[in-house]
């Protein structure tokens, strides 16, 4: 977690970063318009949401049964399950599996849980080289950064930056080669990473779903890197939070119909891949070992409480894409792997002792996140609850408390409120006055400051 | 909550609610099935499949007879090296075809790392999304779906089904309680939009995906 600076400082820097603002601009249209079109084309979308919620709530209500059933099925198909209560346990278990396989190189499919437990740094310090194989994750890795979006990790990077990174990192390539187009960059990544896949001793992927009925894990990808990561090396490790469990394959189908549409606006992702155990006796390819590392890492704290619904999250990223705050500052300002509204809930609840308690204030509570959430997670309600908690714990500064208390008193007295608005009108019309007041001046740098209507205010 | 969540959860497991969960597992209830997959005839189902294949940036052609498949595929491939090398699954349905007669040089088994053309036979094709279902086994390695530059899938029309749920029913029927190691729903050629959110076809998997539907085959 980034604790070197405050959210406020990181957000301010993000707003002033023209390259980042340009990169964020690409995202808005793609994610929002494509999702909307895909949802419109599927009249059953809302019925699927209702069913998906029913499925997830059922699993959480019978969690011990389903965890046990899943583990038995993994073992019955020749795999192993490892129960890891926290990040440290998961890292050590994965290192142990890698060391037993005499692994030197690990090919990684995209896993946000891997980012959550800072797996790459840990493997590296123990002499194992992790190679990210998703194009976005690969870029983030060679830049020594962290993902800024859970679906599009390199959202903050422009193609000019990517080309410069490839030139700096792929030193054996012809320096005069052309890398002007995205196609050039993709072709180069394909050929560099193809060699890595063939060399890797262990493949690590995340999971979008864990199917209790069959002990299967599923990933949803577009590039094919996840499949090469889990099929070429001799050992396949799946790293997943326990909340990814669903009972049956039919239940998996319900969630898959929501996931691709909510994430990228696709009818289906290119590869929806189910892994069940290691290769069978007469199979000609596939890993010889299959491990599922099941992680808690704070998730169990949400069970039975007011944040339990957060465990329905399928990590589609729709709440990030539609959040006016995320759109303005990108993912890094949030300081941890999970940004946007889902991150503002997950970061402080999974890390209660961290300084993330003020993240829930980075929201306008406009409600778009809940509207687009395929699992209808009441994110605004949760953000408000977390604000109350932060307030009660004394994490809100004194001047802010005073301002809020005054505001709350004024708006409860209608005449006083109208007098205040009437008094503000001339000052706001004359923008220079607004610019003399420091807080209004910094507000006006990024936003319009409309002159309020007095009539009609109740 | 104790320090070890998983240990505590499994120890405190109260089995009284298990019957509800067991009933859920046994019911295998399907969720809402998109009405767009309801086809009255085989032709309608094929039309639905075809439209989603195109949305997924794959291509589709139809041959009436199984015997025509090798020549049909040979006509799509460049003629600069004769016979043209292809990698193909060692699937009996594919192995029975006269590839050499069509000027092709097949290697059956798994794909070589530098393979340029891979010929595969899916377990099923799914109309709802234009997907192919690739199931691993001795005669159907998984990597041949990913390593070649260009993948050509040969699908008997009889293997087309409406939805993913139909695939699950067929898999349970054919494989019983333990699924094969790998089941991949392939929907179009590989792609990435990771740079500037601009879609680019051809990432780590194939850059082209073509589907040949075979009218008369029942295999």
XYZ file of C-alpha atoms in Angstrom:
677
model
C 0.000 0.000 0.000
C 1.199 3.479 -0.813
C 1.610 5.251 2.512
C 4.281 7.701 1.393
C 1.750 10.421 0.586
C -1.872 11.187 1.372
C -4.821 10.540 -0.907
C -5.304 14.294 -1.158
C -1.749 14.842 -2.436
C -1.912 11.949 -4.883
C -5.289 13.108 -6.225
C -4.032 16.664 -6.636
C -0.971 15.427 -8.532
C -3.176 13.260 -10.769
C -5.352 16.235 -11.724
C -2.277 18.210 -12.729
C -0.766 15.363 -14.807
C -1.598 16.026 -18.492
C -0.365 12.609 -19.704
C -2.576 10.845 -17.184
C -5.544 13.055 -18.072
C -5.049 12.186 -21.756
C -4.904 8.459 -20.921
C -8.024 8.653 -18.745
C -9.855 10.319 -21.609
C -9.461 7.153 -23.731
C -11.175 5.060 -21.110
C -14.433 6.909 -20.596
C -15.958 6.351 -24.021
C -14.754 2.810 -24.411
C -15.976 1.399 -21.150
C -19.160 3.373 -20.608
C -20.584 3.329 -24.140
C -19.698 -0.287 -24.823
C -21.189 -1.498 -21.557
C -24.388 0.398 -22.164
C -24.773 -1.021 -25.673
C -24.118 -4.585 -24.481
C -26.610 -4.315 -21.623
C -29.277 -2.872 -23.948
C -28.866 -5.852 -26.253
C -29.674 -8.314 -23.459
C -33.216 -7.838 -22.116
C -32.544 -10.496 -19.466
C -29.716 -8.459 -17.898
C -31.687 -7.419 -14.808
C -33.132 -10.892 -14.292
C -29.578 -12.255 -14.478
C -28.481 -9.729 -11.870
C -31.229 -10.865 -9.519
C -30.246 -14.504 -9.976
C -26.535 -13.743 -9.540
C -27.231 -11.977 -6.236
C -29.304 -14.952 -5.089
C -26.420 -17.290 -5.976
C -23.753 -15.283 -4.152
C -25.919 -14.686 -1.078
C -26.675 -18.408 -0.930
C -22.974 -19.301 -1.043
C -22.117 -16.821 1.707
C -24.935 -18.248 3.856
C -23.517 -21.770 3.417
C -19.845 -20.938 3.154
C -18.381 -23.807 5.250
C -20.318 -26.371 3.226
C -19.249 -24.960 -0.130
C -15.604 -24.471 0.847
C -15.479 -28.052 2.005
C -17.250 -29.351 -1.096
C -14.975 -27.351 -3.401
C -11.841 -28.639 -1.651
C -13.008 -32.257 -1.866
C -13.707 -31.917 -5.573
C -10.303 -30.320 -6.246
C -8.668 -33.237 -4.441
C -10.841 -35.803 -6.216
C -9.588 -34.456 -9.551
C -5.947 -34.681 -8.432
C -5.344 -31.112 -7.234
C -4.521 -29.592 -3.855
C -6.150 -26.781 -1.873
C -4.128 -24.539 0.438
C -5.988 -22.478 3.040
C -4.240 -19.161 3.617
C -5.536 -16.781 6.257
C -3.444 -13.806 5.215
C -1.111 -12.432 2.566
C 1.986 -13.728 4.301
C 0.672 -17.302 4.466
C -0.296 -17.198 0.774
C 3.084 -15.821 -0.324
C 4.953 -18.472 1.655
C 2.765 -21.287 0.346
C 3.283 -20.158 -3.250
C 7.035 -19.820 -2.723
C 7.093 -23.295 -1.199
C 5.321 -24.798 -4.229
C 7.690 -22.946 -6.580
C 10.780 -24.068 -4.675
C 9.646 -27.700 -4.641
C 9.315 -27.434 -8.426
C 12.839 -25.920 -8.631
C 11.242 -22.972 -10.360
C 13.342 -20.121 -11.709
C 10.731 -18.383 -13.807
C 7.019 -17.977 -13.146
C 4.575 -16.949 -15.894
C 1.735 -14.937 -14.407
C -1.736 -14.432 -15.741
C -3.462 -11.299 -14.499
C -4.353 -11.648 -10.821
C -5.486 -8.745 -8.679
C -5.146 -10.959 -5.603
C -1.496 -11.395 -6.606
C -1.209 -7.596 -6.478
C -3.115 -7.564 -3.185
C -0.533 -9.828 -1.539
C 2.438 -8.164 -3.342
C 3.489 -11.546 -4.687
C 5.985 -10.410 -7.334
C 8.305 -8.592 -4.933
C 8.248 -11.551 -2.572
C 9.119 -14.104 -5.267
C 11.837 -11.832 -6.607
C 13.555 -11.465 -3.232
C 13.616 -15.272 -3.047
C 15.358 -15.663 -6.389
C 12.324 -16.506 -8.518
C 11.602 -14.326 -11.535
C 7.890 -13.534 -12.016
C 6.907 -12.469 -15.544
C 3.574 -10.739 -16.033
C 2.106 -11.914 -19.349
C -1.027 -9.812 -19.740
C 0.041 -6.864 -21.911
C -1.170 -4.262 -19.424
C 0.373 -6.036 -16.449
C 3.616 -6.542 -18.379
C 3.850 -2.809 -19.079
C 3.134 -2.006 -15.455
C 5.800 -4.515 -14.361
C 8.588 -3.201 -16.600
C 7.750 0.357 -15.481
C 7.960 -0.806 -11.840
C 4.453 0.537 -11.215
C 1.193 -0.923 -9.960
C -2.019 -1.406 -11.976
C -4.301 1.643 -12.080
C -7.447 -0.262 -13.051
C -8.533 -3.801 -12.114
C -9.516 -4.712 -15.695
C -7.181 -2.443 -17.690
C -4.021 -2.279 -15.544
C -2.138 0.061 -17.899
C -4.998 2.504 -18.349
C -2.721 5.355 -17.263
C -0.065 4.684 -19.933
C -0.058 6.189 -23.433
C 1.272 4.318 -26.466
C 4.242 6.698 -26.707
C 5.199 5.803 -23.144
C 4.745 2.098 -23.887
C 7.023 2.377 -26.947
C 9.722 4.106 -24.877
C 9.429 1.388 -22.217
C 9.805 -1.378 -24.800
C 12.901 0.304 -26.265
C 14.442 0.628 -22.823
C 13.574 -2.909 -21.777
C 14.004 -5.022 -24.932
C 17.648 -4.160 -25.536
C 18.373 -7.086 -27.869
C 15.923 -5.747 -30.463
C 16.870 -3.562 -33.414
C 16.985 0.048 -32.070
C 15.741 1.404 -35.408
C 12.563 -0.696 -35.398
C 9.208 1.028 -35.714
C 6.973 1.079 -32.636
C 4.587 3.810 -33.755
C 1.429 1.749 -33.772
C -0.282 -0.283 -31.091
C -0.044 -3.276 -33.468
C 3.785 -3.004 -33.415
C 3.790 -2.989 -29.630
C 1.463 -5.959 -29.400
C 3.515 -7.973 -31.905
C 6.700 -7.283 -29.948
C 5.079 -8.256 -26.640
C 3.810 -11.454 -28.245
C 7.236 -12.544 -29.441
C 9.077 -11.564 -26.235
C 6.527 -13.239 -23.991
C 6.192 -16.377 -26.144
C 9.766 -17.223 -25.113
C 8.934 -16.567 -21.473
C 5.938 -18.907 -21.613
C 8.064 -21.696 -23.047
C 10.713 -21.256 -20.321
C 8.422 -20.853 -17.321
C 8.462 -23.587 -14.691
C 5.306 -22.499 -12.888
C 2.189 -20.658 -14.069
C 0.170 -18.541 -11.645
C -3.316 -17.264 -12.469
C -6.151 -15.734 -10.520
C -9.735 -16.948 -10.735
C -12.969 -15.239 -11.688
C -14.958 -18.187 -10.382
C -14.467 -21.270 -8.226
C -17.060 -23.959 -8.935
C -17.852 -26.078 -5.868
C -19.701 -28.777 -7.816
C -16.663 -29.780 -9.861
C -13.668 -28.232 -8.050
C -12.993 -26.149 -11.159
C -11.464 -22.690 -11.333
C -12.287 -20.304 -14.164
C -10.549 -17.329 -15.717
C -11.933 -14.871 -18.247
C -9.406 -13.258 -20.602
C -8.976 -11.820 -24.079
C -5.283 -12.190 -24.872
C -4.751 -15.924 -24.372
C -1.904 -15.272 -21.929
C -3.802 -16.770 -19.013
C -4.313 -20.016 -20.915
C -0.662 -20.240 -21.951
C 0.299 -19.533 -18.308
C -1.869 -22.343 -17.023
C -1.198 -24.895 -19.783
C 2.503 -24.689 -20.688
C 4.336 -24.845 -17.310
C 4.447 -28.078 -15.326
C 2.788 -26.516 -12.271
C -0.388 -24.400 -12.221
C -1.165 -22.349 -9.123
C -4.535 -20.603 -8.844
C -4.703 -17.764 -6.340
C -8.208 -16.678 -5.301
C -10.240 -15.090 -2.544
C -12.842 -17.485 -1.153
C -15.671 -15.186 -2.241
C -15.236 -16.392 -5.838
C -17.148 -19.589 -5.017
C -20.351 -20.509 -6.848
C -22.233 -23.778 -6.366
C -22.738 -25.151 -9.884
C -21.670 -24.762 -13.503
C -25.130 -23.334 -14.233
C -24.485 -20.663 -11.595
C -21.150 -19.891 -13.242
C -22.997 -19.322 -16.544
C -25.234 -16.686 -14.894
C -22.297 -14.689 -13.579
C -20.341 -15.006 -16.823
C -23.219 -13.372 -18.748
C -22.922 -10.355 -16.449
C -19.144 -10.187 -16.164
C -17.984 -9.603 -19.748
C -20.753 -7.113 -20.478
C -20.128 -5.132 -17.291
C -16.353 -5.171 -17.672
C -15.673 -4.481 -21.354
C -19.081 -4.495 -23.037
C -18.295 -7.778 -24.805
C -20.946 -10.444 -25.416
C -18.369 -12.886 -24.116
C -14.663 -12.566 -23.412
C -12.474 -14.347 -25.952
C -11.384 -17.092 -23.545
C -13.526 -18.366 -20.697
C -11.369 -21.176 -19.359
C -12.194 -23.779 -16.721
C -9.380 -25.769 -15.090
C -10.119 -28.956 -13.177
C -7.146 -30.730 -11.617
C -3.816 -31.414 -13.372
C -3.410 -33.167 -16.748
C -4.826 -36.678 -16.887
C -2.725 -39.792 -17.469
C -3.167 -39.878 -21.227
C -3.352 -36.108 -21.861
C -0.606 -34.744 -24.116
C -0.337 -31.310 -22.481
C -1.322 -29.403 -19.363
C 0.373 -29.026 -15.958
C 1.346 -32.021 -13.836
C 0.403 -30.242 -10.597
C -2.680 -28.152 -9.809
C -2.797 -26.028 -6.664
C -5.544 -23.708 -5.452
C -4.407 -21.140 -2.897
C -7.559 -19.922 -1.144
C -7.130 -16.584 0.549
C -8.996 -14.844 3.350
C -6.830 -11.771 4.034
C -9.537 -9.824 5.857
C -12.527 -10.897 3.748
C -14.033 -12.897 6.622
C -14.342 -9.677 8.637
C -17.063 -8.605 6.207
C -19.186 -11.715 6.818
C -22.380 -11.106 8.737
C -21.892 -7.342 8.889
C -23.023 -4.273 7.004
C -20.318 -4.791 4.356
C -21.051 -8.462 3.588
C -22.561 -7.565 0.190
C -19.093 -6.424 -0.875
C -18.198 -10.129 -1.064
C -20.548 -10.386 -4.049
C -18.129 -8.237 -6.073
C -16.996 -9.919 -9.321
C -14.250 -7.341 -10.056
C -15.746 -6.145 -13.351
C -14.588 -2.563 -12.864
C -17.907 -0.980 -13.903
C -18.042 1.125 -10.720
C -14.567 2.522 -11.482
C -15.475 3.352 -15.068
C -18.625 5.230 -14.079
C -17.209 7.040 -11.050
C -16.657 10.782 -11.595
C -13.849 10.740 -9.033
C -12.052 7.769 -10.633
C -12.516 9.357 -14.069
C -10.770 12.476 -12.847
C -7.850 11.018 -10.889
C -7.314 7.428 -12.108
C -6.435 4.465 -9.937
C -3.060 5.242 -8.403
C -4.381 8.026 -6.199
C -6.341 5.428 -4.204
C -3.057 4.005 -2.965
C -3.809 0.262 -3.222
C -4.705 -2.407 -5.756
C -8.460 -1.749 -5.618
C -9.438 1.777 -6.745
C -12.734 3.555 -7.362
C -15.879 2.968 -5.304
C -15.230 -0.768 -4.750
C -11.703 0.090 -3.646
C -12.886 2.861 -1.339
C -14.934 0.183 0.441
C -12.504 -2.751 0.193
C -9.282 -0.955 1.093
C -10.358 0.304 4.534
C -12.407 -2.805 5.361
C -9.663 -5.295 4.424
C -6.987 -3.108 6.070
C -8.739 -1.546 9.077
C -5.513 -0.336 10.680
C -4.327 1.494 7.573
C -4.633 5.171 6.734
C -7.239 4.287 4.097
C -10.136 5.228 6.374
C -10.555 8.550 4.597
C -10.863 6.994 1.094
C -14.676 6.825 1.374
C -14.666 10.635 1.338
C -13.375 10.477 -2.260
C -16.864 10.084 -3.641
C -19.671 12.387 -4.639
C -22.180 9.687 -3.632
C -23.806 10.240 -7.028
C -24.946 6.612 -7.046
C -23.784 5.660 -10.553
C -21.650 2.867 -9.074
C -24.639 1.123 -7.540
C -26.692 1.634 -10.722
C -24.138 -0.131 -12.915
C -22.946 -2.759 -10.427
C -24.001 -6.145 -11.866
C -24.251 -7.455 -8.302
C -26.186 -4.372 -7.088
C -23.743 -3.775 -4.236
C -25.011 -0.765 -2.243
C -21.712 1.084 -2.563
C -23.015 4.574 -1.651
C -24.603 3.212 1.542
C -21.315 1.510 2.434
C -19.290 4.629 1.699
C -21.581 6.614 4.001
C -21.230 3.968 6.726
C -17.448 4.116 6.419
C -17.563 7.917 6.651
C -19.506 7.613 9.885
C -16.912 5.161 11.180
C -14.044 7.467 10.251
C -15.864 10.381 11.882
C -16.489 8.367 15.059
C -12.843 7.323 15.191
C -11.801 10.955 15.082
C -10.155 10.635 11.674
C -11.943 13.699 10.331
C -10.067 16.935 10.990
C -11.455 19.634 13.310
C -12.026 22.378 10.672
C -13.947 19.914 8.488
C -16.061 18.885 11.462
C -16.870 22.524 12.199
C -17.765 23.242 8.578
C -20.015 20.182 8.382
C -21.711 21.010 11.680
C -22.380 24.595 10.551
C -23.651 23.456 7.180
C -25.910 20.879 8.769
C -27.356 23.570 11.072
C -27.895 26.068 8.236
C -29.659 23.679 5.849
C -32.052 22.628 8.590
C -33.277 26.248 8.875
C -34.989 27.152 5.621
C -34.996 30.926 5.997
C -31.385 31.013 7.038
C -30.465 28.830 4.057
C -32.266 31.177 1.653
C -30.582 34.217 3.159
C -27.227 32.515 2.747
C -27.920 31.635 -0.893
C -29.132 35.159 -1.640
C -25.967 36.522 -0.077
C -23.800 34.217 -2.189
C -25.345 35.098 -5.543
C -23.617 38.422 -6.273
C -20.296 37.062 -5.046
C -20.537 34.039 -7.283
C -21.657 36.073 -10.269
C -18.582 38.145 -9.845
C -16.111 35.285 -10.240
C -13.188 37.390 -9.048
C -14.611 37.377 -5.555
C -14.798 33.597 -5.579
C -11.166 33.520 -6.637
C -10.141 35.553 -3.608
C -11.290 32.823 -1.222
C -8.620 30.063 -1.260
C -10.942 27.040 -0.909
C -13.255 28.347 -3.649
C -10.281 29.182 -5.843
C -8.979 25.607 -5.805
C -12.519 24.317 -6.305
C -12.944 26.502 -9.378
C -9.707 25.265 -10.960
C -11.352 21.927 -11.860
C -15.064 22.673 -11.702
C -17.789 25.135 -12.604
C -19.248 27.090 -9.697
C -22.820 27.833 -10.712
C -24.822 30.654 -9.210
C -27.482 29.037 -6.998
C -31.220 29.558 -7.468
C -32.888 30.877 -4.354
C -36.463 30.137 -5.427
C -37.495 26.535 -5.320
C -35.049 25.614 -2.563
C -36.947 23.764 0.093
C -13.430 -14.309 14.612
C -10.399 -16.340 15.621
C -7.024 -15.774 14.055
C -7.378 -18.628 11.613
C -10.603 -17.948 9.780
C -10.576 -21.073 7.654
C -9.786 -23.416 10.549
C -12.492 -21.862 12.711
C -15.037 -21.844 9.926
C -14.538 -25.503 9.183
C -14.534 -26.458 12.859
C -17.654 -24.460 13.694
C -19.432 -25.818 10.651
C -23.035 -26.411 11.646
C -24.313 -29.076 9.237
C -27.990 -28.277 9.882
C -28.117 -25.947 6.860
C -26.302 -28.356 4.560
C -29.486 -29.904 3.223
C -30.423 -26.605 1.587
C -27.023 -26.381 -0.089
C -27.100 -30.030 -1.131
C -30.505 -29.472 -2.711
C -29.125 -26.450 -4.584
C -26.234 -28.513 -5.947
C -28.529 -31.351 -6.983
C -31.047 -29.068 -8.689
C -28.507 -27.528 -11.096
C -31.102 -24.886 -11.738
C -30.522 -22.782 -14.827
C -30.643 -19.029 -14.520
C -32.558 -16.808 -16.962
C -31.739 -18.048 -20.473
C -31.560 -15.258 -23.084
C -34.592 -15.491 -25.378
C -32.348 -14.793 -28.373
C -31.058 -18.379 -28.161
C -34.508 -19.897 -28.704
C -34.416 -21.299 -32.233
C -37.246 -23.169 -33.928
C -35.058 -24.848 -36.531
C -31.463 -25.892 -37.061
C -31.139 -23.190 -39.691
C -32.246 -20.515 -37.197
C -29.726 -21.769 -34.655
C -27.010 -21.645 -37.304
C -27.991 -18.067 -38.178
C -27.768 -17.005 -34.535
C -24.352 -18.669 -34.245
C -23.175 -17.036 -37.445
C -24.141 -13.529 -36.329
C -22.232 -13.842 -33.050
C -19.206 -15.395 -34.751
C -18.978 -12.209 -36.811
C -19.441 -9.944 -33.795
C -16.493 -11.793 -32.231
C -14.313 -11.015 -35.315
C -14.049 -14.672 -36.356
C -15.017 -15.967 -39.806
C -17.311 -18.815 -40.787
C -17.837 -20.965 -43.849
C -20.019 -23.947 -44.562
C -19.292 -27.178 -46.448
C -21.960 -29.749 -47.146
C -19.837 -32.873 -46.986
C -17.087 -33.975 -44.612
C -15.009 -35.122 -47.606
C -14.823 -31.524 -48.873
C -13.166 -30.139 -45.720
C -9.446 -30.578 -46.626
C -9.773 -28.932 -50.063
C -11.920 -26.171 -48.578
C -9.227 -25.419 -45.975
C -6.360 -25.771 -48.483
C -8.000 -23.074 -50.607
C -7.718 -20.609 -47.684
C -4.012 -21.165 -47.097
C -1.099 -19.563 -48.959
C 0.365 -21.777 -51.689
C 4.037 -20.701 -51.382
C 5.210 -23.939 -49.740
C 3.703 -27.158 -51.085
C 2.638 -29.284 -49.392
C 1.511 -26.766 -46.758
C 2.387 -27.801 -43.193
C -0.484 -27.842 -40.742
C -0.715 -28.977 -37.126
C -3.903 -30.831 -36.270
C -5.491 -32.510 -33.290
C -5.106 -36.295 -33.431
C -8.870 -36.512 -33.387
C -10.307 -39.511 -35.308
C -12.768 -37.223 -37.117
C -9.907 -35.086 -38.450
C -7.457 -37.961 -38.988
C -9.924 -39.751 -41.250
C -9.864 -36.884 -43.760
C -7.672 -36.915 -46.884
C -5.434 -33.919 -46.146
C -2.538 -35.036 -48.376
C -4.895 -35.324 -51.311
C -5.618 -31.628 -50.847
C -1.921 -30.692 -50.867
C -1.581 -30.348 -47.098
C 1.030 -31.908 -44.839
C -0.570 -32.578 -41.483
C 1.231 -33.304 -38.249
C -1.202 -34.834 -35.788
C -0.828 -34.366 -32.042
C -0.165 -31.112 -30.295
C 0.919 -27.859 -31.905
C 4.574 -26.980 -32.349
C 5.587 -23.737 -30.651
C 6.146 -22.102 -34.062
C 2.965 -23.518 -35.633
C 1.350 -21.260 -38.178
C -1.888 -23.188 -38.769
C -3.703 -25.341 -36.234
C -6.710 -27.480 -37.130
C -8.989 -28.253 -34.204
C -12.272 -29.965 -33.569
C -14.397 -28.440 -30.820
C -16.512 -30.444 -28.406
C -19.430 -28.119 -29.080
C -20.222 -24.762 -30.658
C -22.470 -22.326 -28.747
C -24.942 -20.203 -30.714
C -25.580 -17.624 -27.977
C -22.082 -16.170 -28.164
C -20.559 -17.674 -31.329
C -18.184 -19.657 -29.121
C -16.305 -22.914 -29.635
C -15.894 -25.263 -26.683
C -12.446 -26.830 -26.561
C -12.105 -29.778 -24.184
C -8.695 -31.261 -23.388
C -8.018 -34.965 -23.814
C -5.565 -37.399 -25.404
C -6.794 -36.501 -28.894
C -7.491 -32.838 -28.175
C -4.557 -31.043 -26.545
C -5.293 -27.593 -25.155
C -2.246 -25.752 -26.493
C -3.156 -26.166 -30.153
C -5.934 -23.657 -29.489
C -3.371 -21.036 -28.448
C 0.043 -21.534 -30.051
C -0.713 -21.283 -33.809
C -1.001 -17.939 -35.584
C -4.154 -19.101 -37.207
C -6.672 -21.600 -35.874
C -9.229 -23.323 -38.103
C -11.978 -25.195 -36.298
C -13.959 -27.948 -38.017
C -17.397 -28.313 -36.440
C -20.125 -30.730 -37.492
C -23.421 -28.841 -37.575
C -24.861 -31.448 -35.225
C -22.523 -30.161 -32.514
C -24.083 -26.703 -32.410
C -26.130 -26.050 -29.270
C -27.924 -22.935 -27.987
C -26.175 -22.062 -24.699
C -23.393 -22.786 -22.193
C -25.950 -24.645 -20.068
C -26.413 -27.202 -22.870
C -22.653 -27.743 -22.903
C -22.664 -28.477 -19.156
C -25.391 -31.090 -19.604
C -23.451 -32.774 -22.432
C -20.167 -32.693 -20.499
C -21.775 -34.313 -17.459
C -23.238 -36.969 -19.721
C -19.899 -37.703 -21.409
C -17.472 -37.255 -18.496
C -19.440 -38.062 -15.365
C -18.333 -36.537 -12.087
C -14.815 -35.417 -12.996
C -14.480 -32.853 -15.739
C -11.510 -32.899 -18.124
C -8.517 -30.773 -17.093
C -9.324 -27.936 -19.450
C -12.570 -26.594 -20.912
C -12.164 -23.391 -22.884
C -14.965 -21.379 -24.477
C -13.250 -19.606 -27.386
C -15.051 -16.559 -28.777
C -13.083 -15.036 -31.638
C -9.343 -14.555 -32.163
C -7.170 -13.306 -29.271
C -7.011 -9.551 -28.704
C -5.941 -6.808 -26.355
C -7.158 -3.305 -25.653
C -4.596 -2.716 -22.922
C -2.866 0.164 -24.716
C -5.004 3.295 -24.874
C -8.135 1.139 -24.718
C -7.804 0.585 -28.464
C -8.833 -2.882 -29.584
C -6.156 -4.774 -31.468
C -6.782 -8.289 -32.777
C -4.005 -10.848 -32.286
C -2.413 -10.986 -28.846
C -0.835 -14.143 -27.355
C -3.288 -16.565 -28.907
C -4.220 -16.874 -32.599
C -4.512 -13.765 -34.751
C -7.178 -15.392 -36.893
C -9.975 -17.793 -36.092
C -11.954 -19.468 -38.844
C -14.794 -21.920 -38.354
C -15.776 -24.522 -40.955
C -19.222 -25.958 -40.314
C -19.810 -29.365 -41.830
C -23.392 -30.079 -42.865
C -23.462 -33.843 -43.204
C -21.219 -34.981 -40.383
C -22.758 -36.522 -37.312
C -19.501 -37.121 -35.411
